[in-house]
Coordinates of C-alpha atoms in Angstrom, one line a residue:
M1 CA 78.8 -4.8 -36.3
S2 CA 75.6 -3.2 -35.7
D3 CA 76.6 -6.3 -34.1
N4 CA 80.3 -6.0 -33.9
G5 CA 82.9 -7.5 -31.5
E6 CA 85.2 -5.8 -29.0
W7 CA 85.0 -2.0 -30.1
Q8 CA 87.8 0.4 -28.9
T9 CA 88.6 3.2 -30.9
V10 CA 86.2 5.0 -33.4
S11 CA 86.4 8.4 -34.6
N12 CA 83.0 10.1 -35.4
H13 CA 83.2 12.2 -38.4
K14 CA 80.1 14.2 -38.9
H15 CA 79.0 16.1 -41.9
H16 CA 79.3 19.7 -41.4
P17 CA 77.8 22.5 -43.9
P18 CA 80.3 24.7 -45.7
T19 CA 81.4 27.9 -44.0
T20 CA 83.4 30.9 -45.1
E21 CA 86.2 30.2 -42.8
V22 CA 88.4 27.0 -43.1
N23 CA 88.5 24.7 -40.3
K24 CA 92.0 25.3 -38.4
T25 CA 92.3 21.8 -37.8
R26 CA 92.2 20.7 -41.4
R27 CA 95.2 20.9 -43.8
R28 CA 95.9 23.9 -45.8
S29 CA 97.6 23.0 -49.3
K30 CA 99.5 25.6 -51.3
A31 CA 97.5 27.3 -54.0
A32 CA 97.8 25.5 -57.4
P33 CA 99.0 27.6 -60.5
L34 CA 96.8 29.0 -62.9
K35 CA 97.3 27.2 -66.5
K36 CA 99.0 29.1 -69.0
K37 CA 100.0 29.0 -72.7
P38 CA 103.0 26.9 -73.0
V39 CA 106.4 29.0 -72.5
A40 CA 110.1 28.0 -72.4
P41 CA 111.0 26.3 -69.4
V42 CA 113.2 28.3 -66.9
K43 CA 115.1 27.3 -63.9
D44 CA 114.2 29.9 -61.3
K45 CA 110.8 29.1 -59.6
K46 CA 108.3 32.0 -59.7
K47 CA 105.5 32.4 -57.3
S48 CA 102.3 31.3 -58.8
T49 CA 98.8 32.9 -58.7
P50 CA 96.4 31.2 -56.5
Q51 CA 93.6 29.0 -57.7
H52 CA 90.6 27.6 -56.1
N53 CA 90.3 23.9 -55.9
T54 CA 87.9 22.6 -58.8
Q55 CA 87.5 19.1 -57.3
Q56 CA 83.9 18.3 -57.3
K57 CA 82.6 17.4 -53.8
G58 CA 81.7 13.7 -53.5
S59 CA 84.1 12.4 -56.1
N60 CA 87.0 10.3 -55.6
P61 CA 90.4 12.1 -55.4
F62 CA 92.3 9.2 -56.8
H63 CA 89.8 9.5 -59.9
S64 CA 90.6 13.2 -60.5
G65 CA 92.1 14.0 -63.7
D66 CA 94.7 16.4 -61.9
E67 CA 97.7 14.3 -61.1
E68 CA 99.8 17.2 -59.7
E69 CA 100.8 16.8 -56.1
S70 CA 100.9 19.4 -53.6
E71 CA 104.4 20.5 -51.9
D72 CA 102.6 21.3 -48.9
D73 CA 103.7 19.7 -45.6
E74 CA 100.5 18.1 -44.3
D75 CA 101.7 17.4 -41.0
D76 CA 100.4 20.0 -38.5
G77 CA 101.5 17.9 -35.4
L78 CA 98.1 17.3 -34.1
P79 CA 97.2 13.5 -33.1
D80 CA 95.4 11.4 -35.9
P81 CA 91.5 11.1 -35.2
I82 CA 92.1 7.2 -34.9
D83 CA 94.4 7.8 -32.0
L84 CA 92.1 10.2 -30.1
P85 CA 91.2 8.3 -26.8
V86 CA 87.6 7.2 -26.4
P87 CA 85.8 4.8 -23.8
P88 CA 86.5 1.2 -23.9
Y89 CA 84.3 -0.8 -26.4
H90 CA 82.9 2.6 -27.6
T91 CA 81.3 2.5 -31.2
N92 CA 78.5 4.5 -33.1
I93 CA 75.1 2.9 -33.0
V94 CA 71.4 3.6 -33.7
V95 CA 69.4 1.8 -30.8
S96 CA 66.3 2.7 -29.0
C97 CA 66.0 1.8 -25.2
P98 CA 63.5 -1.2 -25.2
F99 CA 62.9 -1.6 -21.5
E100 CA 59.7 -0.9 -19.8
G101 CA 59.0 2.7 -18.5
C102 CA 62.1 4.2 -20.3
E103 CA 61.7 7.9 -20.8
S104 CA 64.3 8.5 -23.4
P105 CA 62.5 9.6 -26.6
M106 CA 65.5 9.5 -28.9
P107 CA 67.6 6.5 -29.9
F108 CA 71.2 6.1 -28.5
L109 CA 74.0 6.8 -31.2
D110 CA 76.9 5.3 -29.3
T111 CA 77.5 2.4 -27.0
T112 CA 79.0 4.3 -24.1
T113 CA 75.9 6.6 -23.8
L114 CA 73.6 3.5 -23.9
V115 CA 75.5 1.8 -21.2
K116 CA 75.6 4.7 -19.0
H117 CA 71.6 5.1 -19.6
L118 CA 71.1 1.5 -18.7
K119 CA 72.9 1.8 -15.4
E120 CA 71.3 5.1 -14.3
S121 CA 67.9 4.8 -15.5
H122 CA 67.2 0.9 -15.3
K123 CA 69.8 0.0 -12.7
L124 CA 71.1 -2.9 -15.1
A125 CA 74.3 -3.6 -16.9
F126 CA 75.3 -6.7 -19.2
K127 CA 78.7 -8.2 -18.7
N128 CA 80.7 -8.1 -21.8
L129 CA 78.1 -6.5 -23.7
H130 CA 80.5 -6.0 -26.6
H131 CA 80.5 -9.5 -27.4
I132 CA 76.9 -9.1 -28.6
Y133 CA 77.3 -6.0 -30.6
M134 CA 76.6 -7.9 -33.7
A135 CA 72.7 -8.2 -32.6
L136 CA 72.5 -5.5 -29.8
D137 CA 69.1 -4.4 -30.8
A138 CA 67.5 -7.7 -30.8
Y139 CA 69.4 -8.8 -27.6
L140 CA 68.3 -6.0 -25.6
S141 CA 64.3 -6.5 -26.8
R142 CA 64.8 -10.1 -25.7
W143 CA 65.7 -9.1 -22.3
A144 CA 63.3 -6.4 -22.1
K145 CA 60.7 -9.0 -22.8
E146 CA 62.0 -11.4 -20.3
L147 CA 62.2 -8.6 -17.5
S148 CA 58.8 -7.4 -18.2
T149 CA 57.2 -10.7 -16.7
K150 CA 59.8 -11.7 -14.2
N151 CA 61.8 -10.4 -11.3
I152 CA 65.6 -9.3 -12.4
S153 CA 67.1 -11.1 -9.3
K154 CA 66.1 -14.5 -11.0
Y155 CA 69.0 -13.8 -13.5
A156 CA 71.3 -11.2 -12.3
Y157 CA 73.4 -10.4 -9.2
L158 CA 74.1 -6.9 -7.6
D159 CA 77.2 -5.3 -8.7
P160 CA 79.8 -5.1 -5.8
E161 CA 80.9 -1.8 -6.6
N162 CA 77.5 -0.4 -7.1
K163 CA 74.7 -2.1 -5.0
E164 CA 71.8 -0.5 -6.7
V165 CA 72.9 -2.1 -10.1
Y166 CA 72.2 -5.7 -11.3
V167 CA 74.7 -7.3 -13.5
I168 CA 73.5 -9.9 -16.0
D169 CA 76.6 -12.4 -16.6
P170 CA 76.5 -15.3 -19.4
E171 CA 78.9 -17.1 -17.1
K172 CA 76.4 -17.2 -14.4
C173 CA 73.2 -16.8 -16.1
P174 CA 72.3 -19.9 -18.2
L175 CA 69.5 -18.1 -20.1
D176 CA 71.8 -15.3 -21.1
K177 CA 74.5 -17.7 -22.4
E178 CA 71.7 -19.5 -24.3
I179 CA 70.5 -16.2 -25.7
R180 CA 73.9 -15.0 -26.8
E181 CA 74.9 -18.3 -28.5
K182 CA 71.5 -18.6 -30.4
M183 CA 72.0 -15.0 -31.6
Q184 CA 75.5 -15.4 -32.7
R185 CA 74.9 -18.8 -34.5
E186 CA 72.0 -17.0 -36.3
K187 CA 73.9 -14.1 -37.2
L188 CA 76.9 -16.3 -38.4
N189 CA 74.6 -18.2 -40.7
E190 CA 73.1 -15.0 -42.0
M191 CA 76.3 -13.8 -43.0
L192 CA 77.5 -16.9 -44.5
N193 CA 74.4 -17.0 -46.7
I194 CA 74.9 -13.3 -47.7
Q195 CA 78.5 -14.1 -48.5
Q196 CA 77.5 -17.1 -50.8
R197 CA 75.2 -14.8 -52.6
E198 CA 77.7 -12.2 -52.9
R199 CA 80.2 -14.7 -54.5
E200 CA 77.6 -15.9 -57.1
V201 CA 76.3 -12.7 -58.2
D202 CA 78.0 -9.4 -57.1
S203 CA 81.6 -10.7 -57.2
K204 CA 81.3 -11.0 -61.1
R205 CA 80.3 -7.5 -61.6
P206 CA 83.0 -4.9 -62.8
R207 CA 84.1 -2.1 -60.3
K208 CA 86.7 0.8 -60.6
C209 CA 89.7 0.7 -58.3
L210 CA 89.7 2.8 -55.4
F211 CA 93.0 4.4 -56.2
C212 CA 93.4 4.7 -60.0
K213 CA 91.0 4.8 -63.1
I214 CA 91.1 1.1 -64.1
V215 CA 87.9 -0.8 -64.2
C216 CA 88.5 -4.4 -63.1
E217 CA 86.0 -7.1 -64.5
N218 CA 85.1 -8.9 -61.4
R219 CA 86.0 -8.6 -57.4
A220 CA 88.8 -11.2 -57.5
I221 CA 90.8 -9.3 -60.2
L222 CA 90.0 -5.9 -58.2
F223 CA 91.5 -7.2 -55.1
R224 CA 94.4 -8.5 -56.8
H225 CA 95.1 -5.2 -58.5
M226 CA 94.7 -3.1 -55.5
F227 CA 96.9 -5.4 -53.5
C228 CA 99.6 -5.8 -56.0
E229 CA 99.6 -2.4 -57.6
H230 CA 98.7 -0.2 -54.6
N231 CA 99.8 -2.4 -51.7
F232 CA 96.2 -1.9 -50.2
N233 CA 96.2 -4.4 -47.2
I234 CA 92.7 -5.5 -45.8
G235 CA 93.6 -9.0 -44.9
L236 CA 92.2 -11.9 -46.7
P237 CA 89.6 -10.7 -49.4
D238 CA 87.8 -14.0 -49.2
N239 CA 86.8 -13.4 -45.4
L240 CA 84.9 -10.4 -46.3
V241 CA 81.0 -10.0 -46.5
L242 CA 78.9 -7.1 -47.3
V243 CA 81.7 -6.3 -49.8
N244 CA 79.8 -3.6 -51.8
E245 CA 78.9 -1.7 -48.6
F246 CA 82.5 -2.0 -47.5
L247 CA 83.9 -0.8 -50.8
D248 CA 81.3 2.1 -50.8
T249 CA 82.4 3.2 -47.2
L250 CA 85.9 3.3 -48.2
E251 CA 85.1 5.2 -51.2
S252 CA 82.8 7.7 -49.4
K253 CA 85.9 8.5 -47.0
L254 CA 88.1 9.2 -50.0
S255 CA 85.4 11.4 -51.7
S256 CA 85.4 13.3 -48.3
L257 CA 89.2 13.9 -48.6
Q258 CA 89.7 11.5 -45.5
C259 CA 92.6 9.0 -45.2
L260 CA 91.6 5.7 -45.0
Y261 CA 94.0 4.8 -42.1
C262 CA 94.4 7.6 -39.9
E263 CA 91.2 9.4 -40.8
K264 CA 92.4 12.9 -41.0
T265 CA 90.7 15.1 -43.4
F266 CA 92.6 17.2 -45.7
T267 CA 91.6 20.5 -47.8
S268 CA 92.4 19.2 -51.4
P269 CA 92.7 15.9 -53.3
A270 CA 96.5 16.5 -54.0
V271 CA 97.4 16.7 -50.3
L272 CA 95.3 13.6 -49.5
R273 CA 97.0 11.7 -52.3
K274 CA 100.7 12.8 -51.1
H275 CA 99.7 12.0 -47.5
M276 CA 98.6 8.4 -48.2
R277 CA 101.3 7.5 -50.5
K278 CA 103.9 9.4 -48.1
K279 CA 102.7 7.3 -45.0
K280 CA 101.8 4.3 -46.8
H281 CA 98.3 4.6 -45.4
F282 CA 96.6 2.3 -48.1
K283 CA 95.0 0.2 -45.5
I284 CA 92.6 0.3 -42.7
A285 CA 93.1 0.6 -38.9
S286 CA 92.5 -2.7 -37.1
K287 CA 91.5 -0.7 -33.9
N288 CA 88.6 0.9 -35.8
R289 CA 85.9 -1.5 -35.0
K290 CA 83.3 -0.4 -37.3
Y291 CA 85.1 -2.3 -39.9
D292 CA 84.6 -5.7 -37.9
R293 CA 81.1 -6.2 -39.4
F294 CA 82.5 -6.6 -42.7
Y295 CA 84.7 -9.7 -41.8
V296 CA 83.1 -13.2 -41.4
I297 CA 85.8 -14.1 -39.0
N298 CA 84.4 -11.8 -36.5
Y299 CA 81.1 -13.6 -36.3
L300 CA 82.8 -16.8 -35.5
E301 CA 84.0 -15.9 -31.9
P302 CA 82.4 -12.8 -30.2
G303 CA 84.4 -10.0 -29.1
K304 CA 87.3 -10.9 -31.3
N305 CA 89.0 -8.3 -33.8
W306 CA 89.7 -9.2 -37.4
E307 CA 93.3 -8.1 -37.0
N308 CA 96.1 -10.7 -36.7
F309 CA 95.9 -12.8 -33.8
E310 CA 99.5 -12.5 -32.3
H311 CA 98.5 -9.2 -30.2
D312 CA 96.1 -11.1 -27.9
N313 CA 98.5 -12.7 -25.5
Y314 CA 101.3 -10.1 -25.0
D315 CA 101.7 -6.9 -23.3
S316 CA 104.6 -5.6 -25.6
D317 CA 106.9 -6.3 -28.7
D318 CA 109.4 -7.5 -26.4
D319 CA 107.1 -10.3 -25.1
K320 CA 106.4 -11.4 -28.6
R321 CA 110.1 -11.5 -29.5
D322 CA 111.0 -13.4 -26.3
E323 CA 108.4 -16.3 -27.1
S324 CA 109.8 -17.7 -30.2
W325 CA 109.7 -21.4 -31.4
A326 CA 113.7 -21.2 -30.8
D327 CA 113.0 -20.4 -27.0
W328 CA 110.4 -23.2 -26.5
E329 CA 112.0 -26.0 -24.6
E330 CA 109.1 -27.9 -22.9
D331 CA 105.7 -29.0 -23.7
V332 CA 103.0 -27.1 -21.9
D333 CA 99.1 -27.8 -21.7
E334 CA 97.2 -26.6 -25.1
P335 CA 93.6 -27.8 -24.3
T336 CA 92.5 -29.2 -28.0
M337 CA 88.8 -29.8 -28.7
C338 CA 88.0 -33.1 -30.8
L339 CA 87.1 -32.3 -34.4
F340 CA 84.0 -34.7 -34.0
D341 CA 82.7 -34.5 -30.3
I342 CA 82.8 -32.2 -27.4
E343 CA 85.9 -34.0 -25.9
V344 CA 88.8 -31.7 -24.8
L345 CA 92.2 -33.2 -24.5
S346 CA 95.3 -31.6 -23.0
S347 CA 97.3 -31.2 -26.2
P348 CA 97.0 -31.5 -30.0
K349 CA 99.0 -34.7 -29.7
E350 CA 96.3 -36.5 -27.4
A351 CA 93.4 -35.1 -29.5
M352 CA 94.9 -36.7 -32.7
E353 CA 95.4 -39.8 -30.7
H354 CA 91.7 -39.6 -29.4
M355 CA 90.4 -39.1 -32.9
K356 CA 92.3 -42.0 -34.3
T357 CA 91.2 -44.4 -31.7
A358 CA 87.6 -43.2 -31.2
H359 CA 86.6 -42.2 -34.6
G360 CA 89.0 -43.9 -36.9
F361 CA 90.4 -40.4 -38.0
D362 CA 94.2 -40.6 -38.4
L363 CA 95.4 -37.4 -39.6
S364 CA 98.9 -38.2 -40.1
Q365 CA 98.0 -41.2 -42.2
I366 CA 95.5 -39.1 -44.0
R367 CA 98.0 -36.8 -45.1
K368 CA 100.4 -39.2 -46.5
E369 CA 97.7 -41.0 -48.4
K370 CA 95.9 -38.0 -49.9
D371 CA 99.2 -36.1 -50.3
L372 CA 98.1 -33.0 -48.2
D373 CA 100.8 -30.3 -47.6
F374 CA 100.5 -28.0 -44.8
Y375 CA 98.1 -25.5 -46.2
A376 CA 95.7 -28.4 -47.5
T377 CA 95.9 -29.7 -44.1
I378 CA 94.9 -26.4 -42.3
V379 CA 92.0 -26.1 -45.0
L380 CA 90.6 -29.6 -44.0
I381 CA 91.0 -28.9 -40.2
N382 CA 89.0 -25.7 -40.5
Y383 CA 86.6 -27.1 -42.8
I384 CA 85.7 -30.2 -40.3
R385 CA 85.7 -27.7 -37.5
H386 CA 83.3 -25.3 -39.3
Q387 CA 80.9 -28.4 -40.4
S388 CA 81.0 -29.8 -36.9
S389 CA 80.0 -26.5 -35.4
L390 CA 76.9 -26.6 -37.5
N391 CA 76.2 -30.2 -36.4
T392 CA 77.0 -31.3 -39.9
C393 CA 79.0 -34.3 -41.2
F394 CA 82.1 -33.0 -43.2
S395 CA 82.0 -36.2 -45.5
C396 CA 78.4 -36.6 -46.5
G397 CA 76.8 -33.4 -45.4
C398 CA 74.1 -35.0 -43.3
T399 CA 73.1 -32.9 -40.3
V400 CA 72.2 -34.2 -36.9
K401 CA 70.3 -32.6 -34.0
D402 CA 73.2 -32.4 -31.8
L403 CA 77.0 -32.5 -32.0
A404 CA 76.8 -35.7 -29.6
E405 CA 75.1 -37.7 -32.4
L406 CA 77.8 -37.0 -34.9
P407 CA 80.3 -40.0 -33.9
A408 CA 77.5 -42.5 -34.1
H409 CA 76.7 -41.0 -37.5
L410 CA 80.3 -41.3 -38.8
K411 CA 80.5 -44.7 -37.7
S412 CA 77.4 -46.2 -39.0
S413 CA 77.7 -44.4 -42.4
H414 CA 81.6 -44.9 -42.7
C415 CA 82.0 -41.4 -43.5
I416 CA 85.6 -41.4 -42.3
S417 CA 86.8 -44.2 -44.7
H418 CA 84.8 -42.7 -47.6
F419 CA 86.3 -39.3 -47.0
V420 CA 85.7 -36.2 -49.3
P421 CA 87.0 -36.1 -52.7
K422 CA 89.9 -34.0 -53.9
D423 CA 87.9 -32.1 -56.2
A424 CA 85.2 -31.0 -53.4
S425 CA 84.6 -27.1 -53.6
F426 CA 85.8 -26.5 -50.0
W427 CA 89.5 -27.3 -51.0
K428 CA 89.7 -24.3 -52.9
D429 CA 87.7 -22.0 -50.6
P430 CA 90.4 -19.5 -49.0
R431 CA 88.2 -18.7 -45.9
Y432 CA 89.2 -22.1 -44.6
L433 CA 92.8 -21.0 -44.5
L434 CA 91.7 -18.9 -41.5
P435 CA 90.9 -20.6 -38.3
T436 CA 87.4 -21.6 -37.5
Y437 CA 88.0 -21.4 -33.9
E438 CA 90.4 -18.5 -32.6
N439 CA 93.9 -19.9 -31.5
D440 CA 93.2 -23.6 -32.5
P441 CA 96.1 -25.5 -31.2
L442 CA 95.4 -28.4 -33.6
L443 CA 96.4 -26.1 -36.6
T444 CA 99.9 -25.9 -35.2
G445 CA 100.0 -29.3 -33.5
F446 CA 100.6 -31.8 -36.4
E447 CA 104.1 -32.3 -37.8
D448 CA 105.0 -30.8 -41.1
D449 CA 107.8 -32.4 -43.1
G450 CA 108.3 -29.3 -44.9
E451 CA 109.1 -27.0 -42.2
N452 CA 112.5 -25.5 -42.4
D453 CA 115.1 -24.4 -39.6
A454 CA 114.6 -20.7 -40.5
D455 CA 111.0 -21.0 -39.6
M456 CA 111.6 -22.5 -36.5
N457 CA 113.6 -19.2 -35.4
L458 CA 110.9 -16.9 -36.2
S459 CA 109.0 -15.1 -33.5
D460 CA 105.4 -15.7 -33.2
S461 CA 104.5 -12.3 -34.6
E462 CA 107.0 -12.9 -37.7
A463 CA 105.6 -16.4 -38.3
N464 CA 101.9 -15.2 -38.3
M465 CA 102.9 -12.3 -40.7
K466 CA 104.6 -14.9 -43.0
Y467 CA 101.5 -17.3 -42.8
M468 CA 99.1 -14.4 -43.5
N469 CA 101.3 -13.2 -46.6
E470 CA 101.1 -16.7 -47.8
V471 CA 97.3 -17.1 -47.3
M472 CA 96.9 -13.8 -49.2
K473 CA 99.0 -15.3 -52.3
R474 CA 97.2 -18.5 -52.1
S475 CA 93.7 -16.7 -52.1
L476 CA 94.5 -14.5 -55.0
H477 CA 96.0 -17.6 -57.0
I478 CA 92.7 -19.7 -56.3
S479 CA 90.6 -16.6 -57.1
D480 CA 92.5 -16.3 -60.5
E481 CA 91.8 -20.3 -60.9
K482 CA 88.1 -19.7 -60.5
M483 CA 87.8 -17.1 -63.1

């Protein structure tokens, strides 16, 4: 994100001036035939006269008037750029070193070079630096200011593998942890404010589809059209932020004849269109971490990717299949935080019992009284989590100085019994269908009467995929209702 979480594989596509010789690593399409006057059709194919591509540079190939597809086989056997190996957490940046006495005159353009420079020139390393990519420049400047007046040994320890390098670790340095958490909260609030402004203004403006000539009158219709007509999958649209920049980035890639998913570059619009349709590459690669900055969910928990959560705890697909609900035979500890205080219980069941006795919040009873289905319950839990993370009462909107003060407010103001009305705007906000906290056990810890036996036999990855598909449908349905 100039920011972003855990970056892993990012290809750097630089602009090159035109040359007389075509790059050998790029695709070669067959020459298109010259247009001639209509003649009677013949069965035998004739060799056609070569014609140069007249596609204007910088225009979207899917908006081209020429719909003829090349018969050329674009597969050259080379690995996709997105699959080329790069150092862990590598991404492109523009950051100058702020530390005192630095002799580097130019800004650093990638994180790998920056990390190497900090170690070699300043004998300094930051543990899990990729967790603070969202505010990297400000973070380094803050530490440069701190270390200009204080000895580094006060905050860091020597690297066991390199006794000359000091390591600043948020788990061992309270100040570092405080700095990171503060910057994360500020960045999250900034992105939420931007997202709100975009929903109120930008989302109502018309925009042309990325893959055809249809102009959609607002953003909700645009994403619905691209999802339904072109199977364009970018996750939950309502989780996006900086949406115009996101769409401009994708359109710029297409205009450069670059595939959105594998990031290969082609020599003609026809070959690109054929490639994306044949390979079903109407999506973006999850391991391309430069897209993380466009997803609000990545600002909620540092270092997390916007892609589905099921890959986090498994080493292989076999592991995913093995651990299905059908194989779950005994209870295990699932530490679950209360919605209204910092108490962490050993399971969702104990957390719900704690909320019932300590705060008068009986989730099971509320579901029955308010007739909340599974997805409405998910929205409620995520909304309360989000509000509590901001030290704000979910019911009346009152803000307290510290989360520890929230339970007393809930009791004195009778906010639990007053509850929130069914017409409150958050009920129809699709972002609350996604977890506020990653892997929140409470989201799967309540009993759902609508659950069927078929769902119980799904693997975790299949269940997550089904859930995400349902979230997408409900999000699009909610967007239609708002219009």
